[in-house]
Short mmCIF file of C-alpha atoms in Angstrom, two decimals:
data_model
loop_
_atom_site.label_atom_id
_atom_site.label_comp_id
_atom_site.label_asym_id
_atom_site.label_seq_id
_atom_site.Cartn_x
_atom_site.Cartn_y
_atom_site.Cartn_z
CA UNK R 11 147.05 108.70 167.16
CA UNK R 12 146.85 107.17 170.64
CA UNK R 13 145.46 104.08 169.26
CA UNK R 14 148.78 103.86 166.21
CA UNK R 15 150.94 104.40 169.49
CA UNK R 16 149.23 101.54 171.85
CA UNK R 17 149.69 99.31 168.54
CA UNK R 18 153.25 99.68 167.87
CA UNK R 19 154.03 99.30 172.00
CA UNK R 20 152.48 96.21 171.67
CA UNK R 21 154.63 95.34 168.79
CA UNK R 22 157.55 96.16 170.70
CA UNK R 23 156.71 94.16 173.75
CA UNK R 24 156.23 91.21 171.96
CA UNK R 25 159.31 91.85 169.89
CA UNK R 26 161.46 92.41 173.49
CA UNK R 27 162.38 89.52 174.64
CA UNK R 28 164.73 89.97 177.52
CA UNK R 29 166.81 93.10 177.04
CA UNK R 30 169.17 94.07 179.94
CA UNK R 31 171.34 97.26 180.01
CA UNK R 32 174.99 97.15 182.26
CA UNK R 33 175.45 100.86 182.82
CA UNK R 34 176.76 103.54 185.41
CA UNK R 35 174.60 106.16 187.12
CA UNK R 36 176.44 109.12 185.84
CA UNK R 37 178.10 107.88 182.67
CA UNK R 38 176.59 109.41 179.71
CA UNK R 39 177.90 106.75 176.87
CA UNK R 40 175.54 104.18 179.02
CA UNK R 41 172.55 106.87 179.36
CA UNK R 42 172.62 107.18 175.54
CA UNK R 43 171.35 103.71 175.89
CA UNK R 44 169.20 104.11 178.19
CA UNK R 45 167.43 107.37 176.55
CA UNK R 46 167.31 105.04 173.03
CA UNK R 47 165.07 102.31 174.70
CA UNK R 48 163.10 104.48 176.73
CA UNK R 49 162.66 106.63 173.24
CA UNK R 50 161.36 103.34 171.66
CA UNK R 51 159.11 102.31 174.60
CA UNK R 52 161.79 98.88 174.70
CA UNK R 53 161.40 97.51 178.67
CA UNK R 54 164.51 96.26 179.89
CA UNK R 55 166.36 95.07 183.29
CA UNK R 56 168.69 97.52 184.24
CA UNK R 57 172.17 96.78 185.93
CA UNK R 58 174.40 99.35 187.87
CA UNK R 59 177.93 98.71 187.99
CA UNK R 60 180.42 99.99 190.26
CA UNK R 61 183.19 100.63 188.07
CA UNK R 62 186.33 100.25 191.00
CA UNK R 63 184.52 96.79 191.53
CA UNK R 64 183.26 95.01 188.43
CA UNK R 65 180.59 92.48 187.91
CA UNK R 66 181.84 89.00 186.56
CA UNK R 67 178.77 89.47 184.18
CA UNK R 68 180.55 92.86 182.76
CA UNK R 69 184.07 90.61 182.30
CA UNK R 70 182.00 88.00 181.09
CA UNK R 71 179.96 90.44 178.92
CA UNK R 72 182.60 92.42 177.34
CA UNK R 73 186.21 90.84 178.17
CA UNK R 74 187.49 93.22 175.37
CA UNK R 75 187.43 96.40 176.97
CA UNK R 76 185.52 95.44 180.07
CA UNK R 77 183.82 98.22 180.46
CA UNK R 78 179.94 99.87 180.22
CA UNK R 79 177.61 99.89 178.54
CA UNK R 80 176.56 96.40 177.38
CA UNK R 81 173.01 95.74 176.14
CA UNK R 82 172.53 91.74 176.49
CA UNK R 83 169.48 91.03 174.25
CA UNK R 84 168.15 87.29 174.68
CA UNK R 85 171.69 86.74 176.00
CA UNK R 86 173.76 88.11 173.89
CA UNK R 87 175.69 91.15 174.74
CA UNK R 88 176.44 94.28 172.80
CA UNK R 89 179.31 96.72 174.02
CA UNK R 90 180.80 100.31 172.31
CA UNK R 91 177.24 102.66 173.14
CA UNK R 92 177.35 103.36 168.79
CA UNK R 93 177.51 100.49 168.28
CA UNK R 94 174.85 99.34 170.62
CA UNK R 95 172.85 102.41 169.41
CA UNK R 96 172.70 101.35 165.88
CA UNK R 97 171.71 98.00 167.07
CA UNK R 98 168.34 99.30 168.90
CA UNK R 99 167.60 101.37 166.16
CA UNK R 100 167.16 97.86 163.75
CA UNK R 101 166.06 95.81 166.22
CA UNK R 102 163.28 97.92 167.03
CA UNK R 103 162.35 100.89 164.71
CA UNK R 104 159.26 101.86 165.66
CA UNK R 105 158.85 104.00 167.65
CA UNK R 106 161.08 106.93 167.15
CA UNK R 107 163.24 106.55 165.18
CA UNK R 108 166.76 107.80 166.11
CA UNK R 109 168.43 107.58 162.34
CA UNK R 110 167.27 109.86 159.30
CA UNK R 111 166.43 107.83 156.01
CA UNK R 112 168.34 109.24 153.90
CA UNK R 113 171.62 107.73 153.76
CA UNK R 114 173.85 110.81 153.51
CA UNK R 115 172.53 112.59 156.03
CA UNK R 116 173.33 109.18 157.91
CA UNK R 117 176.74 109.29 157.29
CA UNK R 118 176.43 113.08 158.59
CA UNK R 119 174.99 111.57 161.95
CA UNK R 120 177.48 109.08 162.17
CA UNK R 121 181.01 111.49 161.25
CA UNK R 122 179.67 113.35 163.90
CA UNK R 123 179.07 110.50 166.60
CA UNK R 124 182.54 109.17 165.72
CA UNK R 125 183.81 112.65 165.98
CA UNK R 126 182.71 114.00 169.58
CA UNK R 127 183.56 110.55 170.31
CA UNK R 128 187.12 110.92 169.31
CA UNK R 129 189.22 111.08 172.97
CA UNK R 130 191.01 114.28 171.82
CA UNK R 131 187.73 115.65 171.63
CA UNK R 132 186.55 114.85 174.63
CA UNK R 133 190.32 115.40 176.52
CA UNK R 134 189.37 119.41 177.13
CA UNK R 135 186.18 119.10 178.64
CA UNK R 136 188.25 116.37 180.85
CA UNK R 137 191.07 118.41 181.67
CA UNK R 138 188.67 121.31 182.15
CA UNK R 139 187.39 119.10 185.26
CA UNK R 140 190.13 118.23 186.59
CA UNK R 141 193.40 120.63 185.47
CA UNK R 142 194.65 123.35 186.57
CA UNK R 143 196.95 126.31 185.43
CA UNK R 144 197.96 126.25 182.26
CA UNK R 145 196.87 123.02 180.87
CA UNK R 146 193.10 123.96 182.57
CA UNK R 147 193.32 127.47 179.97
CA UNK R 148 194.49 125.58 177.19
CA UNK R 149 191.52 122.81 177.98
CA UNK R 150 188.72 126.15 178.15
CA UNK R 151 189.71 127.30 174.87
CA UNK R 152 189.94 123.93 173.07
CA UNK R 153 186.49 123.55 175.00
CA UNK R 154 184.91 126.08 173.90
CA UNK R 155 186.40 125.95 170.00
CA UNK R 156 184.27 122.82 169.96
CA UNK R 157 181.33 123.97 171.11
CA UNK R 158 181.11 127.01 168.75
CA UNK R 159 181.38 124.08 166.18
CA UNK R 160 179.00 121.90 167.73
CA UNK R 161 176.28 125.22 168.26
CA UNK R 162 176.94 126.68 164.20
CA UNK R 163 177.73 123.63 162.25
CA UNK R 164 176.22 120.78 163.88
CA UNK R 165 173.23 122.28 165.09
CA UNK R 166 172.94 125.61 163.11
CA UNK R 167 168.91 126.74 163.20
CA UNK R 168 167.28 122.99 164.40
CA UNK R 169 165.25 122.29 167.11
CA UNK R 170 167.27 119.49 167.84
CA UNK R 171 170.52 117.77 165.96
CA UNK R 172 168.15 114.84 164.89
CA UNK R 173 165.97 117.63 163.75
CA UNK R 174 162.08 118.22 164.95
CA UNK R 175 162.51 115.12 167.34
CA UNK R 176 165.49 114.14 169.17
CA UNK R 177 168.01 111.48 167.55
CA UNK R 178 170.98 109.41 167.73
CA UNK R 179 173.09 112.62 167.87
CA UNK R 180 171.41 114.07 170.36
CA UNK R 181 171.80 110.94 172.62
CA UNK R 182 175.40 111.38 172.06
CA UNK R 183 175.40 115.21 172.82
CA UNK R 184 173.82 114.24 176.07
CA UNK R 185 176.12 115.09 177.96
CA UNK R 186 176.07 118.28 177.64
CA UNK R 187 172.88 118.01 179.55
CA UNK R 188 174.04 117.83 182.63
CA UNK R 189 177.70 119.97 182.01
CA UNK R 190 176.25 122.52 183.86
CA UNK R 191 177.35 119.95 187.33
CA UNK R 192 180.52 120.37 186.24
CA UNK R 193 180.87 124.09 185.90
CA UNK R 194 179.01 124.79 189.25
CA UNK R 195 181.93 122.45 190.89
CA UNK R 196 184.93 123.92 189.03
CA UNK R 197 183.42 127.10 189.23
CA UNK R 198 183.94 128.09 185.52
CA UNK R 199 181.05 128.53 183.29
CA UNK R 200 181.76 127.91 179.50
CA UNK R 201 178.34 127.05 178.26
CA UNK R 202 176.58 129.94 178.96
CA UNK R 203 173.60 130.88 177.20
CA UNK R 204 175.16 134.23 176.12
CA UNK R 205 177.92 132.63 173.75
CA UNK R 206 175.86 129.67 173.01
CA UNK R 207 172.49 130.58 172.80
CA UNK R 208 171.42 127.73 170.67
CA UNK R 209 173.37 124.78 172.39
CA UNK R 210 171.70 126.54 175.24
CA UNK R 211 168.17 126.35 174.05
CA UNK R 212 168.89 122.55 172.96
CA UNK R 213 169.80 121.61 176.58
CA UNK R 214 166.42 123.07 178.01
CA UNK R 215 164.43 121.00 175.27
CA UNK R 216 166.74 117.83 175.55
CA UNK R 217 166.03 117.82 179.48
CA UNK R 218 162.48 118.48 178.89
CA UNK R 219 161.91 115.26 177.32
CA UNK R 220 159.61 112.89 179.50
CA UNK R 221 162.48 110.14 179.00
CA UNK R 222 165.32 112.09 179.25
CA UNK R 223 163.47 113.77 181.75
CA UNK R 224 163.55 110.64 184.01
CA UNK R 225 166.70 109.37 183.26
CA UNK R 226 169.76 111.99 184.48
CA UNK R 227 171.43 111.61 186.87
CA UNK R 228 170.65 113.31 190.41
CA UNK R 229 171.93 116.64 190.76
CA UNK R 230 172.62 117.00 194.39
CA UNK R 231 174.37 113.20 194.45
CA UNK R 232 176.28 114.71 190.67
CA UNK R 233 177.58 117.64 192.71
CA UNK R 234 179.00 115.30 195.93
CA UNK R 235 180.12 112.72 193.84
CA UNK R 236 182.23 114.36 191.37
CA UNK R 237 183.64 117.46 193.96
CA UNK R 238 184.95 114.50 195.52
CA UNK R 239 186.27 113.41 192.55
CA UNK R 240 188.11 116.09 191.67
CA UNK R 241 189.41 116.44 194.97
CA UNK R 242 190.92 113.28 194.52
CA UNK R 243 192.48 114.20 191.62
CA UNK R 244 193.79 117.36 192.33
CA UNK R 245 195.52 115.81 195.94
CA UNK R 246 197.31 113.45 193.02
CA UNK R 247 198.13 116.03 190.08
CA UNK R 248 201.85 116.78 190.07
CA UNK R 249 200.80 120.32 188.75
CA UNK R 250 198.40 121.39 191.73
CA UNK R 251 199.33 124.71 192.95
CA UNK R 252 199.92 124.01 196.66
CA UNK R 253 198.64 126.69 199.09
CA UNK Y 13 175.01 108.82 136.06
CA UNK Y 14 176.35 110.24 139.71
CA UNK Y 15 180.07 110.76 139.43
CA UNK Y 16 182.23 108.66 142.12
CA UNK Y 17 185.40 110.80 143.30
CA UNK Y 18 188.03 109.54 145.69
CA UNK Y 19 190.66 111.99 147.10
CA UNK Y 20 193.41 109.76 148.58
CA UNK Y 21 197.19 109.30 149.20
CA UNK Y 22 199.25 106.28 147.25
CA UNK Y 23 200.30 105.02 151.37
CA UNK Y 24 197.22 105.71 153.49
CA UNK Y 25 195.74 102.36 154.84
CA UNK Y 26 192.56 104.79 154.85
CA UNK Y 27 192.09 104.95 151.30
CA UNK Y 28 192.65 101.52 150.55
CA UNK Y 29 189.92 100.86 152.62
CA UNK Y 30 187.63 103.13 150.36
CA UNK Y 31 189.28 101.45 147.02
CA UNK Y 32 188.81 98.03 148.10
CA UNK Y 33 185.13 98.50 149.38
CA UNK Y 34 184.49 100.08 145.37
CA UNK Y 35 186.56 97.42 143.84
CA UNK Y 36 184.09 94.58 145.85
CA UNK Y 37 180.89 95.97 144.81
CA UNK Y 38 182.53 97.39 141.07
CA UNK Y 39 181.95 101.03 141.08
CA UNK Y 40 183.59 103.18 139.08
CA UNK Y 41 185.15 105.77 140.72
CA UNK Y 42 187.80 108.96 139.57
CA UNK Y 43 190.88 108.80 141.84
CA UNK Y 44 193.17 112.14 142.99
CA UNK Y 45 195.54 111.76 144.44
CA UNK Y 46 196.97 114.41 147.19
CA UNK Y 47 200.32 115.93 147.71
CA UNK Y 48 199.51 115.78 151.71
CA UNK Y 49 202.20 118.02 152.45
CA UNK Y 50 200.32 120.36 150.07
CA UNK Y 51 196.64 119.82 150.59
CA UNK Y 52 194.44 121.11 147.84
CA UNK Y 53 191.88 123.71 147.80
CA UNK Y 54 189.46 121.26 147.00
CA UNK Y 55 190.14 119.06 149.28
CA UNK Y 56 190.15 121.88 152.03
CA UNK Y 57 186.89 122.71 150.60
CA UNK Y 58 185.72 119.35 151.15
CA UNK Y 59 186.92 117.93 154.32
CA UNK Y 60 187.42 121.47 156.23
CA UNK Y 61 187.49 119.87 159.90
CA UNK Y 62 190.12 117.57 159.68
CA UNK Y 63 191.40 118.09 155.65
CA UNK Y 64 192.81 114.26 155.61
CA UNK Y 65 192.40 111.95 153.19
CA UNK Y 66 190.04 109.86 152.39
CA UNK Y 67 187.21 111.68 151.06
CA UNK Y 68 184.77 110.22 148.78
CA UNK Y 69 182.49 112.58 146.73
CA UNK Y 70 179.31 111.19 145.20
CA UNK Y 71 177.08 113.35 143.48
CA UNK Y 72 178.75 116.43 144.75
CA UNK Y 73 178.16 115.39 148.22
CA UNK Y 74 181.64 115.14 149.99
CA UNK Y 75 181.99 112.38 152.41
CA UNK Y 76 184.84 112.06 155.50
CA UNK Y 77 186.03 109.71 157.68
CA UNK Y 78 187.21 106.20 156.67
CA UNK Y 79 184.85 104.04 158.27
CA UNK Y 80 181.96 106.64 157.58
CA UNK Y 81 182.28 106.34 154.04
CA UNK Y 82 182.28 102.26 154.15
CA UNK Y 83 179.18 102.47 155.74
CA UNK Y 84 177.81 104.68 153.18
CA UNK Y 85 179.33 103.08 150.59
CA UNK Y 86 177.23 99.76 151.48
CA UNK Y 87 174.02 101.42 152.02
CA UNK Y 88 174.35 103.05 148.33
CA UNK Y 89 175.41 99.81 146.50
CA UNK Y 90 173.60 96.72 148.44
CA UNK Y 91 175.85 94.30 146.05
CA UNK Y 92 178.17 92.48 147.52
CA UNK Y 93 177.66 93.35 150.85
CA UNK Y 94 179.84 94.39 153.44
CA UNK Y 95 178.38 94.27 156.69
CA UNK Y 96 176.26 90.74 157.93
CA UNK Y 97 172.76 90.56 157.64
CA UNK Y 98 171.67 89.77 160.70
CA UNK Y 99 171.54 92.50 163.45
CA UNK Y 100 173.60 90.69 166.17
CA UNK Y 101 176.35 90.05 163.38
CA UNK Y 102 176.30 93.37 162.21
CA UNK Y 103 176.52 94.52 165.79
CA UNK Y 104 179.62 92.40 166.84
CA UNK Y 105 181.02 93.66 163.33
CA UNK Y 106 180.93 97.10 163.72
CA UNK Y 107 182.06 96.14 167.58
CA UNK Y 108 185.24 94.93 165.82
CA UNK Y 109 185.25 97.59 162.71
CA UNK Y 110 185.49 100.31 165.81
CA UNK Y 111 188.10 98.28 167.75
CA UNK Y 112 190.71 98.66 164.77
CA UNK Y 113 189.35 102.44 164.40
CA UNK Y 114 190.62 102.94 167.57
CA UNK Y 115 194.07 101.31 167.79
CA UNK Y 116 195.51 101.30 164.02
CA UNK Y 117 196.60 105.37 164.60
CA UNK Y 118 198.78 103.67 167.77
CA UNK Y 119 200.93 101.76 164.81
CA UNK Y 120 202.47 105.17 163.35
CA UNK Y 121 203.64 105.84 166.79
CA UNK Y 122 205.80 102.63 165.85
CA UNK Y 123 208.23 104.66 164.09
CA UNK Y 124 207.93 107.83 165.71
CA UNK Y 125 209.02 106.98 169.10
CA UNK Y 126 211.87 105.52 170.56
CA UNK Y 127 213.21 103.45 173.42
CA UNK Y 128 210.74 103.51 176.57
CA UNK Y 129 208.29 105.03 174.30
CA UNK Y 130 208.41 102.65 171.64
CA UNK Y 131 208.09 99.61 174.78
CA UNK Y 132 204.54 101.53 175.88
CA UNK Y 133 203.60 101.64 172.11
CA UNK Y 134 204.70 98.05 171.05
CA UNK Y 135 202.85 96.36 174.07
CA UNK Y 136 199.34 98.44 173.27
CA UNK Y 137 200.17 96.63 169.67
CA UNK Y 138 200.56 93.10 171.26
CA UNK Y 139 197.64 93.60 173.40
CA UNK Y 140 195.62 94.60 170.59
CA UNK Y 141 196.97 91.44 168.34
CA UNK Y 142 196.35 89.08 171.70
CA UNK Y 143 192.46 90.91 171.46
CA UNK Y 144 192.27 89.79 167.59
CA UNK Y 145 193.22 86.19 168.22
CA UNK Y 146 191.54 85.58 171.34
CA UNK Y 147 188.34 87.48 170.61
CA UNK Y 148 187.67 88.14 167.22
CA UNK Y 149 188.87 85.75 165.22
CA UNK Y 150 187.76 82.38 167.51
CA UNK Y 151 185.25 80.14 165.06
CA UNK Y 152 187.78 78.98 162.56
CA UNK Y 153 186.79 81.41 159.97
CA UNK Y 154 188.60 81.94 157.10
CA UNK Y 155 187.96 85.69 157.02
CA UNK Y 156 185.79 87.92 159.42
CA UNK Y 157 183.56 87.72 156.79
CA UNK Y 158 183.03 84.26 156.65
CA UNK Y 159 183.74 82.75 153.43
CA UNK Y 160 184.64 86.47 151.62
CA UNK Y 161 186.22 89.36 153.31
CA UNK Y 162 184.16 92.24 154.01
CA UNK Y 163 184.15 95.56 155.99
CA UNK Y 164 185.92 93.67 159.41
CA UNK Y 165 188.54 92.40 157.12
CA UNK Y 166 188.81 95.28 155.56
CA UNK Y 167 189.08 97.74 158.64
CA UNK Y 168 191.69 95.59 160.24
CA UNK Y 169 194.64 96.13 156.98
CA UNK Y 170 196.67 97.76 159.25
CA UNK Y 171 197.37 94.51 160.74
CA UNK Y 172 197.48 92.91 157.16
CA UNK Y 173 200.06 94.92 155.43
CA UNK Y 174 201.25 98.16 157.11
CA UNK Y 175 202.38 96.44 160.12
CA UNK Y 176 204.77 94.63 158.72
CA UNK Y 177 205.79 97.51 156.27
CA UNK Y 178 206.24 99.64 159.91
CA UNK Y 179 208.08 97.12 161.11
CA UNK Y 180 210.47 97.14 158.31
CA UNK Y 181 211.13 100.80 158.69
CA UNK Y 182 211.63 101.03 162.38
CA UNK Y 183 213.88 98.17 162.29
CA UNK Y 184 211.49 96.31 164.80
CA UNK Y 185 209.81 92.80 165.09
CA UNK Y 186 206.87 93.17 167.00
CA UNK Y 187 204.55 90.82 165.22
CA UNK Y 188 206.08 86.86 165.61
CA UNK Y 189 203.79 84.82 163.90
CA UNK Y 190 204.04 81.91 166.06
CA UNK Y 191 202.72 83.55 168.21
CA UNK Y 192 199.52 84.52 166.86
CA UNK Y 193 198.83 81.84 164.51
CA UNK Y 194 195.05 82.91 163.72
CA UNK Y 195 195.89 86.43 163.32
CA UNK Y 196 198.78 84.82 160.83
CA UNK Y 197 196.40 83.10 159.30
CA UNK Y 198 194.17 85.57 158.52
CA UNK Y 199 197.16 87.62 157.27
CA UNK Y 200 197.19 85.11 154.41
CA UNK Y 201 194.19 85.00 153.53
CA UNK Y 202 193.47 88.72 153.28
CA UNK Y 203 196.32 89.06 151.37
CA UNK Y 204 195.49 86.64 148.86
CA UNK Y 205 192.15 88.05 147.61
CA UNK Y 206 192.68 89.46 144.41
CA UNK Y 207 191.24 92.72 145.15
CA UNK Y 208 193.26 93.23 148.30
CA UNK Y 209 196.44 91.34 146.18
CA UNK Y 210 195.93 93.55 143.04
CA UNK Y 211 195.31 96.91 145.17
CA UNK Y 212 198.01 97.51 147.78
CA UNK Y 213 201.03 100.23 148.04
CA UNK Y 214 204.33 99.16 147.17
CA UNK Y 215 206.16 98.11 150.17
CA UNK Y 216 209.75 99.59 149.73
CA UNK Y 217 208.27 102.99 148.76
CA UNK Y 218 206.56 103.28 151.95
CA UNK Y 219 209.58 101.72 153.92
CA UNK Y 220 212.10 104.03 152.49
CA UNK Y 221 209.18 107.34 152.91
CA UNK Y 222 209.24 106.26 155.95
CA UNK Y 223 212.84 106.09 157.15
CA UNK Y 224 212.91 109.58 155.54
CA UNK Y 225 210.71 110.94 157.66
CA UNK Y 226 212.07 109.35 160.94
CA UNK Y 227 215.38 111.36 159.71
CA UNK Y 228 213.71 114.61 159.11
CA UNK Y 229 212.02 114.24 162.61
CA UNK Y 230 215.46 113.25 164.50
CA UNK Y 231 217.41 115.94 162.27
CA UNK Y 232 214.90 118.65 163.62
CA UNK Y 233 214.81 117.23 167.20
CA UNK Y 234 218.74 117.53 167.69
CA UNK Y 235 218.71 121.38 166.08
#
C-alpha cells in the first residue's frame, strides 16, 4: 500500500509543474484550495494576499473580480475556488479523489456547492457576525434553518459529505471548521453539539485530517483578528445600540 | 429506454438552457410545463428546496439547478459536447458559465425597481456587459464555443434575448450596441443558430407578462 502511494506521488510530481495558489490566511473559499492539493499530495508556491492592498499579480491574475483564490498552473491562472476545485480534481486525480464517479451523485455534489455558495446562504452566518438586534435574531434562525438542512439532508448518517473519505463538499463545508472562532467572539453558540450532533461529529473528523490538520488558520491570531473586525463594524453599523 | 422529463416555464431563460443543451446533443425529452403561480405536487416533490423550474428527471432521478443539470446533461450524452476538452478551457469556461450564474438574476431587478434603484441595477448590468467584451469574448471568436455554441454561449442567453425583451418592458435602453460591438456580435450569432432560432419564447408575450406584473406590483405598493 505504501509502495501504490510512493508511486502515484511520484506521478504527481512529475505531472506538477509549477502550481502557485493566491490565497488569504483566514478565507475559507482559498483554503478549499489549499486542502484539495494537499489531499492530492500536489506541491505548490503559496502566496498571501492582503486583501486592503492587492498584489498586481492578483489584478493581473484575475482582473474580473480581482479577488482570491487563483491557482496559476504553468502560468495560467484559475479564479472562482469551484471552479478551481474541479480543475485539480482532472488535472491530477490520483490521489484522492474529491468527486464520486457516478455522475448523479455528481450533480448532487455540485447543487450543493453552488447552493451553500449562494450569498443569501451565506448572508446569516454574516450578519450573525456582525448584526445586531433584530436583524442578528433573524440571521440565528435563518442560520440555524440551514444547518438542520446541511446536518439531515446533506449529511444524514455519513462519515463525511464525500462519504468514507473527505470530498469536494466537504472542502466547501470547511468553514464550518473553524465557526466555532466566531461564536466564542460574538458570544452566541449555534453549532452546538446538542442540536447538531452530526455536523458536530463531522467537524472533529474534518479537523483531524493530517492536511486539514495543518492548514487552519491560527486560533489565537482568528480570535484578535476578527474581534477587531467586528469592532470595526459595529463602530460603523447605523443599527448599533449605543450604550 | 430511460425516460427524459423536463419541468419548465414557456419564459424562463433557465429552461431554455436545459432545451437547447437536449436539442444539441438530440435527446428526446417529455416537456411540462408549470403554472408557477401554482406549482405542482410533483414538482414540489421534486425540487423541495427551492421548487423552481428547471428540473430535469432522468430515470426517476430528479435533477435542480440550471447549470447543474447542463453539466449532467454532458456527462450523460458525450455527443456534441458542451464543455472544451482541455482542462484549462474547461476551467476558464465554467469561470465564465459561473460569471453569468451570478449576474443574470440582477436583470429581473430591471423591471422591478425604479429610479435610483434602477441607476444601481443598470450600472451592475453595464459593468457586467463591459466584463463580457473586455474579458470573455477577446480572440475574435465567433461563439464562446469556438466555431459552435456550447454551454458558455448557452449560459450567457440572458444577454442574448431576455435583455432586450426586459428592456422592452421597462421602457429602458441599457444595452447600445455601439458600444459593445463584440458582445453585439455575439448577439447575432447566438441568435442565428437554428436551435437557439427555432427554440426561443415569443417576445411580446413576455413583454406584455411583464408590464402586467410591474402593474400588479405598483397597484399593491400604493394600497
Amino acid at each position: 500500500m505504501a509502495g501504490k502511494q510512493k508511486h502515484t506521488r511520484t506521478k504527481n510530481q512529475l505531472k506538477m509543474g509549477e502550481v502557485k495558489v493566491l490565497g488569504s490566511w483566514s478565507s475559507p473559499y482559498g483554503l478549499r484550495v489549499q486542502w484539495a492539493l494537499g489531499l492530492k499530495s500536489v506541491e505548490y508556491e503559496y502566496i498571501d494576499e492582503d486583501l486592503l492592498n492587492k498584489s498586481q499579480m492578483l489584478l493581473k491574475y484575475n482582473p474580473v473580480h480581482k479577488k482570491i483564490p487563483v491557482l496559476v498552473h504553468n502560468g495560467k491562472p484559475i479564479a472562482e475556488s469551484a471552479v478551481i476545485l474541479e480543475y485539480i480534481e482532472e488535472t491530477w486525480p490520483q490521489p484522492h479523489p474529491l468527486l464520486p464517479k457516478d455522475p448523479y451523485e455528481r450533480a448532487m455534489v455540485r447543487f450543493w456547492i453552488n447552493f451553500l455558495d449562494n450569498k443569501d446562504k451565506v448572508a446569516p452566518f454574516i450578519t450573525f457576525f456582525i448584526g445586531v438586534g433584530e436583524e442578528h435574531k433573524k440571521a440565528v434562525n435563518e442560520a440555524k434553518e440551514l444547518l438542520k438542512l446541511y446536518e439531515e439532508q446533506v449529511l444524514g448518517e455519513k462519515k463525511y459529505f464525500g462519504g468514507e473519505e473527505i470530498g469536494m463538499l466537504d472542502l466547501a463545508m470547511g468553514w464550518m471548521a473553524y465557526f466555532g472562532v466566531i461564536e466564542e467572539i460574538v458570544d452566541v453558540k449555534i453549532l452546538d453539539a446538542e442540536t447538531f450532533p452530526r455536523l458536530h461529529a463531522w467537524i472533529q473528523n474534518f479537523r483531524a485530517h493530517p492536511v486539514i490538520k495543518n492548514n487552519l488558520p491560527d486560533h489565537d491570531r482568528l480570535l484578535q483578528n476578527y474581534t477587531e473586525k467586528r469592532q470595526r463594524f459595529l463602530a460603523y453599523s447605523p443599527h448599533t445600540e449605543n450604550a | 429506454m430511460a425516460v427524459v422529463k423536463l419541468f419548465g416555464a414557456w419564459l424562463s431563460p433557465y429552461v431554455f438552457r436545459v432545451i437547447w443543451a437536449l436539442k444539441l446533443k438530440g435527446i428526446p425529452y417529455e416537456y411540462i410545463e408549470e403554472d408557477l403561480s401554482n406549482k405542482s405536487p410533483l414538482l414540489l416533490q421534486y425540487n423541495p428546496i427551492h421548487k423552481k423550474v428547471p428540473v430535469l428527471v432522468h430515470d426517476g432521478k430528479p435533477i435542480c439547478e440550471s447549470t447543474v443539470i447542463l453539466r449532467y446533461i454532458d456527462e450523460i450524452w458525450p455527443q456534441n459536447p458542451l464543455l472544451p476538452a482541455d482542462p484549462y478551457d474547461r476551467a476558464v469556461a465554467l469561470f465564465w458559465i459561473k460569471f453569468a450564474d451570478d449576474k443574470s438574476p440582477i436583470i429581473a431587478k430591471l423591471y422591478r425597481t425604479e429610479g435610483e434603484e434602477q441607476q444601481v441595477v443598470v450600472k451592475e448590468w453595464l459593468e457586467m456587459l463591459e466584463a463580457m467584451e473586455e474579458h470573455a469574448l477577446i480572440g475574435g471568436k465567433k461563439f464562446f464555443g469556438g466555431d459552435e455554441i456550447n454551454m458558455v454561449d448557452i449560459a450567457f442567453c440572458m444577454v442574448a434575448h431576455w435583455l432586450g425583451v426586459i428592456e422592452d418592458a421597462a421602457g429602458l435602453k441599457v444595452f447600445e450596441p455601439y458600444k459593445f460591438p463584440r458582445v453585439s456580435s455575439w448577439i447575432q450569432n447566438f441568435k442565428s443558430v437554428p436551435v437557439i432560432k427555432d427554440n426561443l419564447p415569443d417576445t411580446d408575450k413576455i413583454v406584455a407578462y411583464l408590464k402586467r406584473r410591474k402593474e400588479m406590483l405598483l397597484t399593491s405598493k400604493s394600497n
